CSV table of C-alpha atoms in Angstrom, one decimal:
chain,number,residue,atom,x,y,z
R,1,MET,CA,-25.5,2.6,10.5
R,2,ASN,CA,-25.8,3.8,6.6
R,3,ASN,CA,-24.4,1.2,4.6
R,4,ASP,CA,-24.9,2.2,0.8
R,5,VAL,CA,-21.3,2.5,-0.8
R,6,VAL,CA,-21.1,6.1,-2.4
R,7,SER,CA,-19.7,5.6,-6.1
R,8,PHE,CA,-17.1,7.7,-8.7
R,9,THR,CA,-15.8,8.1,-11.3
R,10,ILE,CA,-12.9,8.9,-13.1
R,11,SER,CA,-12.5,11.3,-16.0
R,12,VAL,CA,-9.6,12.2,-18.3
R,13,SER,CA,-9.3,14.6,-21.0
R,14,GLU,CA,-8.6,13.7,-24.5
R,15,PRO,CA,-6.0,16.2,-24.5
R,16,ALA,CA,-4.3,14.0,-21.2
R,17,ILE,CA,-5.4,10.5,-23.3
R,18,GLU,CA,-3.5,11.4,-26.2
R,19,GLN,CA,-0.1,12.7,-24.4
R,20,LEU,CA,0.1,9.7,-22.2
R,21,ASN,CA,0.0,7.6,-26.0
R,22,ALA,CA,2.2,10.3,-27.5
R,23,LYS,CA,5.0,8.9,-24.6
R,24,LEU,CA,4.0,5.5,-25.0
R,25,LEU,CA,4.5,5.2,-28.5
R,26,ALA,CA,8.0,7.1,-28.0
R,27,THR,CA,9.8,4.7,-25.0
R,28,SER,CA,12.4,2.9,-26.2
R,29,PHE,CA,12.6,0.0,-23.9
R,30,ALA,CA,15.8,-1.5,-21.7
R,31,ASP,CA,17.3,-3.8,-23.8
R,32,ARG,CA,16.8,-8.0,-22.7
R,33,VAL,CA,19.2,-10.0,-20.7
R,34,GLU,CA,18.7,-13.5,-18.6
R,35,PHE,CA,17.2,-11.8,-15.6
R,36,SER,CA,15.1,-9.2,-17.4
R,37,ASP,CA,11.7,-11.0,-16.6
R,38,ALA,CA,12.9,-11.7,-13.1
R,39,TRP,CA,11.1,-10.2,-9.9
R,40,ASN,CA,13.9,-10.0,-7.7
R,41,TYR,CA,15.3,-7.3,-9.9
R,42,ALA,CA,11.6,-5.4,-9.9
R,43,SER,CA,8.9,-5.1,-12.8
R,44,PRO,CA,9.2,-7.6,-15.1
R,45,LEU,CA,10.5,-6.9,-18.9
R,46,GLY,CA,8.1,-8.4,-20.6
R,47,ASP,CA,4.9,-7.4,-18.1
R,48,VAL,CA,5.6,-3.6,-18.4
R,49,GLN,CA,6.1,-4.2,-22.5
R,50,ARG,CA,2.8,-5.7,-22.7
R,51,LEU,CA,0.9,-3.0,-20.4
R,52,ALA,CA,2.3,-0.3,-22.1
R,53,LYS,CA,1.0,-1.5,-25.2
R,54,ARG,CA,-2.4,-1.0,-23.9
R,55,PRO,CA,-5.2,1.6,-23.2
R,56,PRO,CA,-5.2,3.0,-20.5
R,57,THR,CA,-8.6,1.4,-19.0
R,58,PHE,CA,-10.2,3.3,-15.9
R,59,SER,CA,-13.4,1.8,-13.0
R,60,GLN,CA,-14.9,2.9,-10.7
R,61,SER,CA,-13.1,1.7,-7.5
R,62,PRO,CA,-13.4,1.6,-4.6
R,63,LEU,CA,4.2,-2.3,18.7
R,64,GLN,CA,5.7,-4.4,25.2
R,65,TYR,CA,8.9,-5.8,25.1
R,66,LEU,CA,9.7,-6.9,28.3
R,67,LEU,CA,6.6,-9.9,26.8
R,68,ASN,CA,8.8,-10.4,23.6
R,69,ALA,CA,11.6,-11.3,26.4
R,70,LEU,CA,9.4,-13.4,28.2
R,71,LYS,CA,7.0,-15.1,26.1
R,72,PRO,CA,8.3,-16.4,22.5
R,73,TYR,CA,7.5,-15.0,19.1
R,74,THR,CA,4.0,-18.4,17.8
R,75,SER,CA,4.8,-19.1,14.1
R,76,SER,CA,2.1,-16.5,12.7
R,77,ASP,CA,5.0,-14.0,14.7
R,78,LYS,CA,8.6,-15.5,13.0
R,79,ALA,CA,6.7,-15.3,9.6
R,80,GLY,CA,5.7,-11.4,10.0
R,81,LEU,CA,9.3,-11.3,11.0
R,82,ALA,CA,11.0,-13.3,9.0
R,83,ARG,CA,8.5,-10.5,6.2
R,84,SER,CA,8.9,-7.5,7.8
R,85,VAL,CA,13.1,-8.3,7.1
R,86,TRP,CA,12.8,-10.0,4.3
R,87,SER,CA,10.9,-6.4,3.2
R,88,GLY,CA,14.0,-4.1,4.6
R,89,ASN,CA,16.9,-6.1,2.9
R,90,GLU,CA,14.4,-6.9,-0.2
R,91,GLY,CA,11.5,-4.1,-0.4
R,92,PHE,CA,13.1,-0.7,0.8
R,93,GLY,CA,15.0,0.8,-2.3
R,94,TYR,CA,12.1,3.0,-3.5
R,95,ASN,CA,11.6,4.1,0.2
R,96,VAL,CA,15.7,5.3,0.0
R,97,GLU,CA,15.3,7.2,-2.8
R,98,GLN,CA,12.2,8.7,-1.8
R,99,SER,CA,13.0,9.1,1.2
R,100,THR,CA,15.9,11.5,-0.5
R,101,LYS,CA,16.2,12.6,-3.7
R,102,PRO,CA,11.9,12.7,-4.4
R,103,SER,CA,12.4,15.7,-7.3
R,104,THR,CA,15.1,13.5,-9.2
R,105,LEU,CA,12.6,10.2,-9.4
R,106,GLY,CA,9.9,12.0,-10.1
R,107,PHE,CA,11.3,14.0,-12.5
R,108,ALA,CA,11.2,10.5,-14.6
R,109,LEU,CA,7.7,9.5,-13.5
R,110,ALA,CA,7.1,13.1,-14.8
R,111,VAL,CA,8.0,12.4,-18.0
R,112,SER,CA,7.7,8.4,-18.6
R,113,PRO,CA,4.4,6.2,-18.0
R,114,VAL,CA,6.7,3.5,-18.7
R,115,ALA,CA,8.8,4.2,-15.8
R,116,LEU,CA,5.5,5.2,-13.8
R,117,LEU,CA,4.4,2.2,-14.4
R,118,ALA,CA,7.5,0.0,-13.5
R,119,TRP,CA,7.6,2.0,-10.2
R,120,VAL,CA,4.0,1.2,-9.5
R,121,TYR,CA,3.3,-2.4,-10.8
R,122,GLU,CA,7.0,-3.9,-8.7
R,123,LYS,CA,5.1,-3.0,-5.3
R,124,LEU,CA,1.3,-4.4,-6.4
R,125,HIS,CA,3.1,-7.7,-7.1
R,126,ASP,CA,5.6,-7.3,-4.7
R,127,TRP,CA,3.0,-5.7,-1.5
R,128,THR,CA,0.1,-8.7,-1.8
R,129,ASP,CA,-0.5,-12.4,-1.3
R,130,ASP,CA,-0.1,-13.7,-4.3
R,131,TYR,CA,-3.2,-11.5,-5.6
R,132,ALA,CA,-4.0,-12.1,-9.0
R,133,TRP,CA,-4.0,-8.8,-11.3
R,134,ASP,CA,-5.6,-8.9,-14.7
R,135,ASP,CA,-3.9,-5.5,-17.1
R,136,ASP,CA,-7.4,-3.3,-15.7
R,137,GLU,CA,-6.3,-3.7,-12.6
R,138,ILE,CA,-3.4,-2.4,-13.1
R,139,LEU,CA,-3.4,0.0,-15.6
R,140,THR,CA,-6.7,1.5,-13.9
R,141,TRP,CA,-4.1,1.5,-10.4
R,142,VAL,CA,-1.4,3.4,-12.6
R,143,SER,CA,-3.7,6.0,-14.7
R,144,ILE,CA,-5.3,7.2,-11.4
R,145,TYR,CA,-0.9,9.0,-10.6
R,146,GLN,CA,-0.4,9.8,-14.3
R,147,PHE,CA,-3.9,11.9,-14.2
R,148,SER,CA,-3.7,13.1,-11.4
R,149,GLU,CA,-4.1,16.7,-10.4
R,150,ALA,CA,-1.4,17.1,-8.3
R,151,ARG,CA,1.2,14.4,-11.1
R,152,PRO,CA,2.6,11.7,-10.2
R,153,ALA,CA,5.9,13.3,-8.3
R,154,ALA,CA,3.2,14.1,-6.1
R,155,SER,CA,2.9,10.5,-5.0
R,156,VAL,CA,7.4,10.5,-3.9
R,157,ARG,CA,6.9,13.7,-1.5
R,158,ILE,CA,5.0,11.9,1.4
R,159,SER,CA,8.7,9.6,2.0
R,160,TYR,CA,10.4,12.8,1.9
R,161,GLU,CA,8.4,15.0,4.1
R,162,THR,CA,8.1,11.8,6.7
R,163,LYS,CA,11.6,11.6,7.0
R,164,HIS,CA,13.2,15.1,7.2
R,165,ALA,CA,9.5,15.7,9.7
R,166,VAL,CA,9.9,18.0,13.2
R,167,ALA,CA,11.9,14.8,15.5
R,168,ASP,CA,8.8,15.5,18.0
R,169,LEU,CA,6.5,14.9,16.4
R,170,TYR,CA,8.8,11.9,13.5
R,171,ALA,CA,9.3,10.3,17.6
R,172,GLN,CA,5.4,9.9,18.7
R,173,ARG,CA,4.0,7.6,15.9
R,174,LEU,CA,6.1,5.2,18.3
R,175,THR,CA,4.6,7.2,21.1
R,176,TYR,CA,2.1,5.1,23.9
R,177,VAL,CA,-1.1,7.6,23.1
R,178,PRO,CA,-3.6,6.1,26.1
R,179,ARG,CA,-6.9,8.4,24.9
R,180,VAL,CA,-7.6,7.0,21.9
R,181,LYS,CA,-8.4,3.4,21.2
R,182,LEU,CA,-6.2,1.5,18.7
R,183,VAL,CA,-7.4,-1.4,16.1
R,184,VAL,CA,-5.1,-3.9,14.5
R,185,SER,CA,-5.4,-6.0,11.6
R,186,LEU,CA,-2.8,-8.0,10.5
R,187,PHE,CA,-2.0,-9.5,6.6
R,188,PRO,CA,0.8,-11.6,6.3
R,189,LYS,CA,2.3,-10.0,3.2
R,190,ASP,CA,1.4,-6.2,4.4
R,191,VAL,CA,5.5,-4.8,4.0
R,192,VAL,CA,5.8,-4.4,7.9
R,193,VAL,CA,3.9,-7.0,9.3
R,194,PRO,CA,5.0,-6.9,13.4
R,195,PRO,CA,3.4,-9.1,16.6
R,196,GLN,CA,0.1,-9.0,17.1
R,197,ARG,CA,1.2,-7.9,21.1
R,198,TRP,CA,3.9,-4.9,19.9
R,199,ALA,CA,0.6,-2.6,19.5
R,200,HIS,CA,-0.3,-2.4,23.2
R,201,SER,CA,3.0,-0.5,23.5
R,202,LEU,CA,1.1,2.0,21.6
R,203,GLY,CA,-2.8,2.5,23.1
R,204,PRO,CA,-5.4,1.0,24.7
R,205,VAL,CA,-6.4,-2.0,22.0
R,206,ALA,CA,-10.2,-2.2,21.3
R,207,PHE,CA,-9.7,-4.5,18.2
R,208,ALA,CA,-7.1,-6.7,17.1
R,209,ALA,CA,-7.3,-9.1,14.2
R,210,VAL,CA,-5.0,-11.4,12.2
R,211,HIS,CA,-5.3,-13.1,9.0
R,212,ASP,CA,-3.7,-15.2,7.4
R,213,GLN,CA,-4.3,-14.0,3.6
R,214,GLY,CA,-4.0,-10.7,2.6
R,215,GLY,CA,-1.2,-8.0,1.3
R,216,HIS,CA,-0.8,-4.5,2.2
R,217,PHE,CA,-3.1,-3.1,-0.1
R,218,ALA,CA,-5.7,-5.2,1.3
R,219,ALA,CA,-9.4,-3.1,1.7
R,220,HIS,CA,-8.6,-3.8,-2.3
R,221,GLU,CA,-7.1,-7.5,-2.2
R,222,ARG,CA,-9.1,-9.2,0.3
R,223,PRO,CA,-11.9,-6.5,1.1
R,224,ASP,CA,-14.4,-9.2,2.6
R,225,LEU,CA,-11.6,-9.4,5.6
R,226,PHE,CA,-11.2,-5.9,5.8
R,227,ALA,CA,-15.2,-5.2,5.8
R,228,GLN,CA,-15.2,-7.7,8.3
R,229,ASP,CA,-13.1,-5.9,10.9
R,230,LEU,CA,-14.8,-3.2,10.1
R,231,ARG,CA,-17.8,-4.7,10.9
R,232,SER,CA,-16.4,-6.1,14.5
R,233,MET,CA,-14.4,-3.5,15.6
R,234,PHE,CA,-17.4,-1.3,15.3
R,235,GLY,CA,-20.3,-2.9,16.1
R,236,ARG,CA,-22.7,-3.3,18.8
R,237,ASN,CA,-20.7,-5.8,20.7
R,238,GLY,CA,-17.2,-4.1,18.8
R,239,GLY,CA,-14.6,-2.9,21.3
R,240,ALA,CA,-14.5,1.1,19.0
R,241,HIS,CA,-18.5,1.5,18.9
R,242,ASP,CA,-18.4,4.0,21.3
R,243,VAL,CA,-16.9,5.6,18.8
R,244,ALA,CA,-19.1,4.8,15.1
R,245,ARG,CA,-22.0,6.4,18.4
R,246,LYS,CA,-20.3,9.5,19.3
R,247,PHE,CA,-21.2,9.7,15.3
R,248,ASP,CA,-24.4,8.2,14.6
R,249,PRO,CA,-26.4,7.5,17.7
R,250,SER,CA,-28.5,5.7,17.1
R,251,LEU,CA,-27.0,2.5,16.8
């Protein structure tokens, strides 16, 4: 297996940066109130103001119902279900907007880099396991949206397209697929954290791991755990080793 890491460079034109800076200079922020910096209201005003004052920097980056009824959930399953409930109650508003009227939101994200910053930053905070984001990381992630050729509004349309897909196609997400091996890695602060055994209702599980750290962006937040799972599942003794050999018979 080739272990070489291939890097890539983000390149942004000067006119695009100048246009961004002009928008930032013309930004009017919301008035400060007693809850302006409370995360339960979304991205804190103080953080957004601080980040918006800095120029963007760039870096190189890289579901068995029967069993559920018969066997009680373990503590990690309960925690995962609690996390899933929290996400549905307190963190799903973004999806309701994106999956129903994405273009309305898209106008704001296209016009205001501060709106884009606040929209993305909220999820970087809420979907990680107390990960210590530094300003350069935050601005790099947001800049990928800001300077992409598709522009920021394109990123919110996937929710609409998923919700409005053909019903049969949409339902296939939760059907059992017998001939495709399924590998599962669960992280405690992901958006939805189902019990591990639920995965057996979706396909033949070739590998499963339940971690006590990490969130939705596990590949960035805990690359060591993510890479360890990949090596275990595709390695010589892994449940998906035969899949890897189809790409490289020498493995």
